[in-house]
XYZ file of C-alpha atoms in Angstrom:
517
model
C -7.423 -29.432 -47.794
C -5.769 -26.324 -46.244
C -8.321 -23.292 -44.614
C -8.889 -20.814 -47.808
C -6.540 -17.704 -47.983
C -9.006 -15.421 -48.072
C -10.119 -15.918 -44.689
C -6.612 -15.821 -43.603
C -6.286 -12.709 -45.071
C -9.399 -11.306 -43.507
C -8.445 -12.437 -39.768
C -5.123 -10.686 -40.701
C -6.814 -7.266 -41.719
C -8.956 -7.099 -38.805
C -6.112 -8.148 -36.306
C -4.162 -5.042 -38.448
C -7.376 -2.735 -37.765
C -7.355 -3.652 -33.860
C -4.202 -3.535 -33.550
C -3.414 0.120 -34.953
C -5.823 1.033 -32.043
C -6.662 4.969 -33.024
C -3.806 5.317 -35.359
C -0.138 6.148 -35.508
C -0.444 9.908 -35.773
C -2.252 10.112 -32.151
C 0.108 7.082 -30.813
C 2.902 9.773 -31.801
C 1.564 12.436 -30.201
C 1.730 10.085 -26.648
C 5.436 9.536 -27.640
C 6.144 13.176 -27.959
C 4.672 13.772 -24.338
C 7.213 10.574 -22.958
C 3.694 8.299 -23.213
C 3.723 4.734 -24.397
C 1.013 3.605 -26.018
C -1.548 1.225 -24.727
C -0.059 -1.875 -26.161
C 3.520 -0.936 -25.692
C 1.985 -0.364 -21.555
C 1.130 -4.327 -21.551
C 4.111 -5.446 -23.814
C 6.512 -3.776 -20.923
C 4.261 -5.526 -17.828
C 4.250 -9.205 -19.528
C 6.863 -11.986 -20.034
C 7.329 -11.719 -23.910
C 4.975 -13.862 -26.203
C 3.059 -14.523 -23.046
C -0.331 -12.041 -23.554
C -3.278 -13.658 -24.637
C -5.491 -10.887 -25.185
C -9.342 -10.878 -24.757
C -12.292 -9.592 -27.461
C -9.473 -7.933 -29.755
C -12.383 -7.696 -32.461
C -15.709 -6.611 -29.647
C -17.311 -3.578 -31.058
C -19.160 -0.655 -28.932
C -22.995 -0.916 -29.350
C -23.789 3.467 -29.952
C -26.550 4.337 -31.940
C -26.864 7.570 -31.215
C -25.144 10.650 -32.191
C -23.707 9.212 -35.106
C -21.756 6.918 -33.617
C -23.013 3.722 -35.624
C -19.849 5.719 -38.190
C -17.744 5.626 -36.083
C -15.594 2.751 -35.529
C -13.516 2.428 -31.793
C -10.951 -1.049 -31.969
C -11.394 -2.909 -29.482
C -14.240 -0.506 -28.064
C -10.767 1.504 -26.500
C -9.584 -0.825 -24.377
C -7.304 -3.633 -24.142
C -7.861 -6.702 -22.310
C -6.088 -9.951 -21.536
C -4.327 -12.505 -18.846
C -0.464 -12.875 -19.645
C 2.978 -13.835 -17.293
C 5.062 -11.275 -15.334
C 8.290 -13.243 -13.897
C 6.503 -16.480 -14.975
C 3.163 -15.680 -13.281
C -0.354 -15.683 -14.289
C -1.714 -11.786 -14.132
C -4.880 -10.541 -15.270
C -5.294 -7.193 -16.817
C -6.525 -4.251 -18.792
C -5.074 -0.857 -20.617
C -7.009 1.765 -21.694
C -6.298 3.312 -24.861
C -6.545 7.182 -25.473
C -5.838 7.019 -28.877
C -9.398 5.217 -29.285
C -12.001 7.833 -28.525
C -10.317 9.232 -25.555
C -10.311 5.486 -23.866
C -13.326 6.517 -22.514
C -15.970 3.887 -20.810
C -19.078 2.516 -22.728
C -21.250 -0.592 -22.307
C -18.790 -3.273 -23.849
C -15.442 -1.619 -22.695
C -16.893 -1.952 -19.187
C -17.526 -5.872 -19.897
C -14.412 -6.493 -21.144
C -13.046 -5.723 -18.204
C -15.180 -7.147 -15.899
C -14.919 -10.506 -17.348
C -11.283 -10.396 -17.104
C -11.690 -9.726 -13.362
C -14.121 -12.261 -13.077
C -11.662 -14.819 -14.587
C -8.986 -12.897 -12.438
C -11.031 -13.782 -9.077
C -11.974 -17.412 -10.420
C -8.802 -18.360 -11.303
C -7.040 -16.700 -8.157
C -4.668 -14.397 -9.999
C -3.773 -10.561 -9.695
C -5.405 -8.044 -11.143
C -3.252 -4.843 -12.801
C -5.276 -1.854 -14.319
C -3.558 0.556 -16.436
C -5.909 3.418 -16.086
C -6.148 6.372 -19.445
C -9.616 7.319 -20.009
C -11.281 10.571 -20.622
C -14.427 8.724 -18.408
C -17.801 7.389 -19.468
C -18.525 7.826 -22.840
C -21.540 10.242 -23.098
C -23.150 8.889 -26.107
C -24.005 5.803 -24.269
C -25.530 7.554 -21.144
C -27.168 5.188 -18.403
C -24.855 2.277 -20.337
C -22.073 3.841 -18.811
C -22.504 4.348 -15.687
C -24.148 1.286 -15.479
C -20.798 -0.102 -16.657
C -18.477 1.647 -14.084
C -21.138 0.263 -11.587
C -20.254 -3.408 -12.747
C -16.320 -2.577 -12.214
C -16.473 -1.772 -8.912
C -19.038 -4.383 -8.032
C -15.919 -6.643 -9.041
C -13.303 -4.120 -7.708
C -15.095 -5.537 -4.003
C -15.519 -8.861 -4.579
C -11.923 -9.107 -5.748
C -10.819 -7.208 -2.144
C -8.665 -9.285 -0.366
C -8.969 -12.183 -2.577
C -6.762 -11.310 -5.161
C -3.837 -8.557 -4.810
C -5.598 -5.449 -7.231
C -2.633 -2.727 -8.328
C -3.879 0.418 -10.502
C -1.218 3.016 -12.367
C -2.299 6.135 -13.432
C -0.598 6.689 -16.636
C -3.195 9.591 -18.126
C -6.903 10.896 -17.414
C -8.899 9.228 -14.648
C -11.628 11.736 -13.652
C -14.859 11.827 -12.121
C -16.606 8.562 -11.310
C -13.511 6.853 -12.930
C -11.615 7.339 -10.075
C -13.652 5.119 -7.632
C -12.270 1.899 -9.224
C -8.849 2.453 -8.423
C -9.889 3.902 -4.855
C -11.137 0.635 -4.145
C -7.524 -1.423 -5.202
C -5.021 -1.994 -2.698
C -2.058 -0.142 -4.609
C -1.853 2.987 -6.711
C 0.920 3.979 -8.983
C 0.594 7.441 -10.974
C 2.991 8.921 -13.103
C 4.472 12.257 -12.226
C 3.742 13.765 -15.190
C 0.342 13.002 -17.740
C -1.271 11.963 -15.644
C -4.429 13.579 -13.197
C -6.858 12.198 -10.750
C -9.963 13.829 -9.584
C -13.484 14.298 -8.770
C -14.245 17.560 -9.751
C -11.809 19.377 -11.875
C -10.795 23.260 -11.356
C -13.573 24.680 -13.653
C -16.335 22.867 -11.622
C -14.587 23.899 -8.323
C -14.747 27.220 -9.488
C -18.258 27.380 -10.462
C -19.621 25.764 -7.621
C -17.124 26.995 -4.879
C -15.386 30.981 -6.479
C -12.146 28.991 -5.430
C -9.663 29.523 -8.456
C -7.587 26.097 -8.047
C -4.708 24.737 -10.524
C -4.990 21.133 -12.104
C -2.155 19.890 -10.274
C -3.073 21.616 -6.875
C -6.074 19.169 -7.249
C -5.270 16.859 -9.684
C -1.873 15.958 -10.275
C 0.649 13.094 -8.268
C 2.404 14.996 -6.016
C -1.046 16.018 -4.287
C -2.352 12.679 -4.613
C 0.547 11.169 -3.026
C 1.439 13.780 -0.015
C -2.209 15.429 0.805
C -4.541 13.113 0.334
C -2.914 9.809 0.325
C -4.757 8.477 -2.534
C -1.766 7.244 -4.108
C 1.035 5.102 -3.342
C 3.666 5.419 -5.615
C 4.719 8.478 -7.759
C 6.841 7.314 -11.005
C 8.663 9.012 -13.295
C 7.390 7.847 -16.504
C 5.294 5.043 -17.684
C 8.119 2.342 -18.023
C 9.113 3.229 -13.988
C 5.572 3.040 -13.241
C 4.948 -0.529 -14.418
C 8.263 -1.816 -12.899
C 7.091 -0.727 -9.715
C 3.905 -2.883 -10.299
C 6.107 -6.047 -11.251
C 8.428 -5.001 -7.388
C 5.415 -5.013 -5.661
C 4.384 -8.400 -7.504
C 6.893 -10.004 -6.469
C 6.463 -9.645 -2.469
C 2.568 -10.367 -3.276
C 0.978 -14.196 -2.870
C -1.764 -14.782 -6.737
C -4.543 -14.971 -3.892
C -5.789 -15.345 -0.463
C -5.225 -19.365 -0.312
C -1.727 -18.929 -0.606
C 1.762 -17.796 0.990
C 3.632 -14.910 -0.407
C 6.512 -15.708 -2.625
C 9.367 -16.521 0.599
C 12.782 -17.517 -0.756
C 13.977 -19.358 2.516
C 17.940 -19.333 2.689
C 19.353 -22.441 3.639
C 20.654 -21.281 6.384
C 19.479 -18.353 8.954
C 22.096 -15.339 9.621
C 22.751 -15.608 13.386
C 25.516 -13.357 13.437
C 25.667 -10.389 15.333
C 25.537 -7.339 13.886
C 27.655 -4.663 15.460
C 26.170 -1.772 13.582
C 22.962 -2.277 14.789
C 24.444 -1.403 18.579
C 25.441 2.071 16.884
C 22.264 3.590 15.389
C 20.621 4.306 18.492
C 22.023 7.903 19.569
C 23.032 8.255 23.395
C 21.036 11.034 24.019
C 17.063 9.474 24.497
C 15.735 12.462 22.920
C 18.094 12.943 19.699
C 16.495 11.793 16.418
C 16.837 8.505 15.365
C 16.667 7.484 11.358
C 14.252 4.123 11.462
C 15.110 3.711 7.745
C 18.708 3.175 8.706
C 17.482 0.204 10.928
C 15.409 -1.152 8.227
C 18.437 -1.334 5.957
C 20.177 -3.506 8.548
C 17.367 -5.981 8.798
C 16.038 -7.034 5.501
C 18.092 -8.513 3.005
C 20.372 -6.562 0.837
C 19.004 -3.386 2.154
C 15.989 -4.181 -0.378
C 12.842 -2.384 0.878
C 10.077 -0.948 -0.696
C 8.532 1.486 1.191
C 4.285 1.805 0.487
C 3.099 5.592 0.901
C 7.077 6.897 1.049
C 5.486 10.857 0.464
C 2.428 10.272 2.905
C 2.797 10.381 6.824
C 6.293 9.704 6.370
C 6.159 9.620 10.659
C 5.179 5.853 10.319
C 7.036 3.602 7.676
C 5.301 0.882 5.597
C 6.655 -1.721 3.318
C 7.603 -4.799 1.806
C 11.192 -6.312 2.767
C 12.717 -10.470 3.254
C 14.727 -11.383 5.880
C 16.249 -14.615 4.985
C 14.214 -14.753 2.486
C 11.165 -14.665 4.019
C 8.515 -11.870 3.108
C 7.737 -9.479 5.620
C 5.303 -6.620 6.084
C 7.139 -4.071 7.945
C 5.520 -1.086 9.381
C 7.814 1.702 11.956
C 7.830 4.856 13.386
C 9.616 7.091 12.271
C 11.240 9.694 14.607
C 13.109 11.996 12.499
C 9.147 13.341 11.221
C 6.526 14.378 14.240
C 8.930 12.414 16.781
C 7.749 9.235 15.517
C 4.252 10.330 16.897
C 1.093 8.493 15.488
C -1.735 11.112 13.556
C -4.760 10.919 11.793
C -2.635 10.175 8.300
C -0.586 8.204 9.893
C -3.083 6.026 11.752
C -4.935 5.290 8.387
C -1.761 4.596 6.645
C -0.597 1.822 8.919
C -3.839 0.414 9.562
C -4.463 0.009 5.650
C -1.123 -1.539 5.089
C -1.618 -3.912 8.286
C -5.103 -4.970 6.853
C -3.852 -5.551 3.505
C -0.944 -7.853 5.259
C -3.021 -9.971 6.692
C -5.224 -10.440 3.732
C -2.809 -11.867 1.914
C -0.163 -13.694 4.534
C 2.358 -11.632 5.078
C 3.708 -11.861 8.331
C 4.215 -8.343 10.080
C 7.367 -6.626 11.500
C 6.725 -3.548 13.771
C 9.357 -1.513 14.930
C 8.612 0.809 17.604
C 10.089 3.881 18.702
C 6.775 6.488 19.308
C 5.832 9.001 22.104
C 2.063 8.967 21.711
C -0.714 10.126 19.740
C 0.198 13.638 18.146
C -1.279 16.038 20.669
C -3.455 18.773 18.868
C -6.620 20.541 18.607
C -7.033 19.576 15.145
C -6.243 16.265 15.652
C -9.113 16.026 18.469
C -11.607 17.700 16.270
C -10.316 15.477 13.055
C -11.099 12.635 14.986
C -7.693 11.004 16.228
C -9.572 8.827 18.716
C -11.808 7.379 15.222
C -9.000 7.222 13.735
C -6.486 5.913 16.101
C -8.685 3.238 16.966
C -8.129 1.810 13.730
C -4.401 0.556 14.373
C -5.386 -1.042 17.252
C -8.284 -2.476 15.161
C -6.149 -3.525 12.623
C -3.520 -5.441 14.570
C -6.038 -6.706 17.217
C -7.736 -8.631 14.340
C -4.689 -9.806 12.043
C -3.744 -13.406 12.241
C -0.411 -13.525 10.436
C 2.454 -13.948 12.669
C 3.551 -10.664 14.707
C 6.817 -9.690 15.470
C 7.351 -6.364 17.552
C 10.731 -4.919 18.034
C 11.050 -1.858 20.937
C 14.079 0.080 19.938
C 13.095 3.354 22.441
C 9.894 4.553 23.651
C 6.590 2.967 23.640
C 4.179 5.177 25.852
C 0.258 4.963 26.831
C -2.297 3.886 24.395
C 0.064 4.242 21.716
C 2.558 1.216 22.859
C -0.465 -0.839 22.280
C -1.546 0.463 18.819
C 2.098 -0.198 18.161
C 1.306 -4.116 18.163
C 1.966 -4.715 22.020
C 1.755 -8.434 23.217
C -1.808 -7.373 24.696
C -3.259 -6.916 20.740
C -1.913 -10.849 20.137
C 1.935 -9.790 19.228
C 3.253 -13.772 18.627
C 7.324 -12.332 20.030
C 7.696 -9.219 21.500
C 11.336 -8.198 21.335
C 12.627 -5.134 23.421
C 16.259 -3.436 23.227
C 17.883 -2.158 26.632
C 17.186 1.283 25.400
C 13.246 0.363 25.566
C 11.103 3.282 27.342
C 7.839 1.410 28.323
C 5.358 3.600 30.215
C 2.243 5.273 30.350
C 4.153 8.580 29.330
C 7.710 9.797 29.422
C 9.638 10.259 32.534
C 9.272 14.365 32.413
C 5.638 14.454 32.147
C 4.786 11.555 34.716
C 6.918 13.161 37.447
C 4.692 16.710 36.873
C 1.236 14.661 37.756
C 3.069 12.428 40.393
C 4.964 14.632 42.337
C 3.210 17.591 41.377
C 2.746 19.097 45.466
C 6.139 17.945 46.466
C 7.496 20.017 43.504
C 5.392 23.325 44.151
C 6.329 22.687 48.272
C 10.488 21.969 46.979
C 12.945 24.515 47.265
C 15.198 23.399 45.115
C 12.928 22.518 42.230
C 15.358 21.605 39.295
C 17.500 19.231 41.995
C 14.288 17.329 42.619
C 12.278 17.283 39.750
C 15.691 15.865 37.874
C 16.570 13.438 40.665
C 12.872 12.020 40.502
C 13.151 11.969 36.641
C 15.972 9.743 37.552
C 14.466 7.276 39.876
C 11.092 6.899 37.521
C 13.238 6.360 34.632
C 15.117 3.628 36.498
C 12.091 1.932 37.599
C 9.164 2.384 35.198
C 10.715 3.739 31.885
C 12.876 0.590 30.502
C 12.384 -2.700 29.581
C 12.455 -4.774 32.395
C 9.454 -4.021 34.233
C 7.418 -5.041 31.293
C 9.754 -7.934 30.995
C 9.163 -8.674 34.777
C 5.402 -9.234 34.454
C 5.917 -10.823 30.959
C 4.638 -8.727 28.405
C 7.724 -8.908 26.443
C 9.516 -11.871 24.985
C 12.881 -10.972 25.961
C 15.522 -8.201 25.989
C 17.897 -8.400 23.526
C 21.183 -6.255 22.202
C 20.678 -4.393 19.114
C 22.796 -6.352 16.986
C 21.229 -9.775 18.213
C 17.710 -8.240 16.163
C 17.860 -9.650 12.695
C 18.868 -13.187 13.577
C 16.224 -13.813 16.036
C 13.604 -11.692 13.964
C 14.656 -14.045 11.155
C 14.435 -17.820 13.755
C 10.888 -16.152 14.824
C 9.763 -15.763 11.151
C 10.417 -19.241 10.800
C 8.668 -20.677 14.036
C 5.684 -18.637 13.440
C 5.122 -19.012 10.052
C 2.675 -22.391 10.647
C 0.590 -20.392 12.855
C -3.071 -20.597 12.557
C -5.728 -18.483 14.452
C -8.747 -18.596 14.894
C -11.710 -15.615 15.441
C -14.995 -15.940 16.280
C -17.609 -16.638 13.582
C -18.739 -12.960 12.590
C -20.145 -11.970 9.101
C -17.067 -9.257 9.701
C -15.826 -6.834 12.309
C -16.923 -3.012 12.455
C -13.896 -1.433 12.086
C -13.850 2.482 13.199
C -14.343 4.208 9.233
């Protein structure tokens, strides 16, 4: 005997009902503004066929206001584990088009049990964020529920890779949860993120402010840092997610995705021995050196519009994954901040969560001198790169292409923090400062007593530079592996990926370490 068609039919009509989400008119309306909907947001992420989807027929449980009318598919928000490039991800996407996608009770569980299956199973985690916020009607139920999403937004840190996009509304306490992931994608356009919005600044403060002043992706991405990538639409947004997927290890226990060529690229290259300009103090383009080292000039740069003086992102070299973070001379003179100093030490921390070995290239003249830096709290905040590297256990790799002065050669990853190889070019300034300003504390008396003061201050530039400010001084009392020419960089970068890739270090047994916040 075959199952009767009737209940056929009804598993068919309520599938239909869930699946039509808040209707076509309103899924229309997110066409017309260059939206796709919330199942057309999955279908793009996942393999095709591969989405199993989660509690397609749970219900909200509203009482009140008359909402035990109203009827919300799939309580306005889809959940589900599928494939992207043949691997297991976990996810969720809000829908709009179901009473605003905003939060209640069961929504919240939905999602929390796929991040509990995400953390149990070892997989990552990818929220497509489009909510209005908690659902009113339900009251304490809903905050209760955001509450239980970033209980699991923490224990999912740093065992699992967690990626938000913000493809519409995430406001208020909404915005916590993807605060707490380790990527965030927003679309350039339809999309906002915020605490308070302009009409509550303006109550509270008398400060008339704009929604994308406050709100919108370029802010988020270039003020305040809270986002990583800006897309252009929803489709760009999501490939993004799949890019930085495929640098990214399922979990904790295991390597990132390397692609090992056969055999290593030892040799030379030429062009390398060109990029650094003759003049020390002419700007120098670190993204052009990047380009030369990983493969195919393939790099995606984390935090591109945010403290673009230090560069972060994912690369291979020979196939091998690497976490590169550089200075970046042509902004600030390469010069670490208070942005910039958070930026790297996130990226470094997030690294070394996961395995990814790290790649630093160094060409930086200090901490950025500055009242408001001292008052911001550059010491706090500077402390946190050397933090950061100090207690990462991935392999280390640090390349000196020019200067490397004071306290901020060692938050650069300096052999002294635990650097594995520390690789210096000929043009490698290490010092406690620059020539110029060394010479003025030095021989400040026999300058004021000179009388010829440009003759001797320059001829003493001279003599310090040749002594203190190059490589092989630090080479002399071994704090660097070796010096090396230029082109020479992204062979033996590559042979010291692969000898240090078996490390294994050990720290002392510590709940955690107290990292400067």
């Amino acid at each position: 005997m075959s199952i009767r068609k009737e209940l056929l039919d009804s598993l068919t009509e309520h599938r239909e009902a869930a699946l039509q989400g808040g209707g076509q008119g309103r899924r229309d309306k997110q066409h017309a503004r260059g939206q796709l909907s919330a199942r057309e947001r999955l279908d793009c992420l996942f393999d095709g066929e591969t989405f199993q989807e989660w509690g397609m027929h749970v219900e909200h449980a509203c009482h009140d206001f008359g909402m035990e009318k109203t009827k919300l598919p799939c309580d306005g928000v889809i959940t589900g584990v599928g494939h992207v490039d043949g691997q297991p991800v976990a996810s969720f996407s809000q829908d709009f088009t179901v009473g605003g996608g905003a939060l209640g009770q069961r929504h919240a569980k939905k999602i929390s049990d796929v991040m509990d299956y995400a953390l149990e199973c070892g997989m990552p985690f990818v929220a497509i964020n489009d909510s209005g916020g908690a659902r009113i009607q339900e009251a304490v139920e809903s905050l209760s529920g955001y509450g239980q999403v970033f209980y699991r937004n923490v224990m999912l840190s740093g065992s699992v890779p967690q990626i938000a996009i913000i493809a519409g509304n995430c406001a208020g306490g909404a915005a916590y949860s993807p605060a707490l992931m380790d990527f965030l994608i927003m679309t350039r356009e339809n999309a906002n993120m915020f605490i308070c919005g302009p009409q509550v600044i303006k109550a509270v403060t008398g400060v008339d402010a704009t929604m994308e002043e406050i709100g919108g992706a370029v802010a988020n991405a270039s003020i305040s840092g809270n986002v990583h990538f800006v897309a252009d639409n929803d489709e760009h947004a999501i490939q993004i997610a799949k890019d930085l997927l495929s640098y990214l290890p399922p979990n904790n226990m295991q390597d990132p995705p390397h692609r090992p060529t056969a055999d290593i690229s030892l040799e030379p290259d030429g062009v390398l021995n060109d990029l650094v300009p003759e003049d020390a103090k002419a700007p120098l383009d670190m993204q052009a050196i990047i380009d030369r080292l990983v493969d195919g000039s393939q790099f995606l740069e984390v935090h591109r519009d945010f403290a673009s003086n230090l560069i972060v992102g994912f690369g291979r070299i020979d196939g091998m994954v690497v976490g590169v973070i550089a200075n970046q001379p042509n902004v600030k003179a390469g010069s670490l901040d208070i942005d910039a100093s958070d930026k790297g030490a996130r990226f470094i921390r997030f690294c070394n969560a996961f395995n990814v070995p790290l790649l630093t290239l160094v060409d930086i003249p200090g901490f950025l001198p500055g009242v408001g830096q001292e008052r911001g709290g550059i010491i706090r905040h500077g402390a946190k790169m050397l933090f950061a590297y100090a207690s990462a256990t991935v392999p280390k790799i640090t390349v000196i292409i020019r200067k490397a002065y004071g306290g901020s050669y060692l938050a650069m990853c300096s052999r002294d923090l635990r650097a594995d190889i520390v690789l210096a070019w000929p043009t490698a300034e290490i010092a406690v400062m620059g020539a110029e300003g060394a010479v003025n504390v030095l021989y400040r008396k026999e300058l004021e007593a000179a009388e010829d003061k440009p003759a001797l201050r320059k001829q003493l530039i001279d003599e310090y530079q040749e002594k203190f400010a190059s490589p092989y001084m630090a080479a002399a009392h071994g704090m660097i592996t070796d010096v090396i020419e230029p082109s020479q960089t992204r062979s033996l970068v590559s042979l010291a990926l692969r000898n240090t890739i078996t490390k294994r270090a050990i720290r002392p047994p510590k709940k955690h370490g107290l990292i400067p916040l």
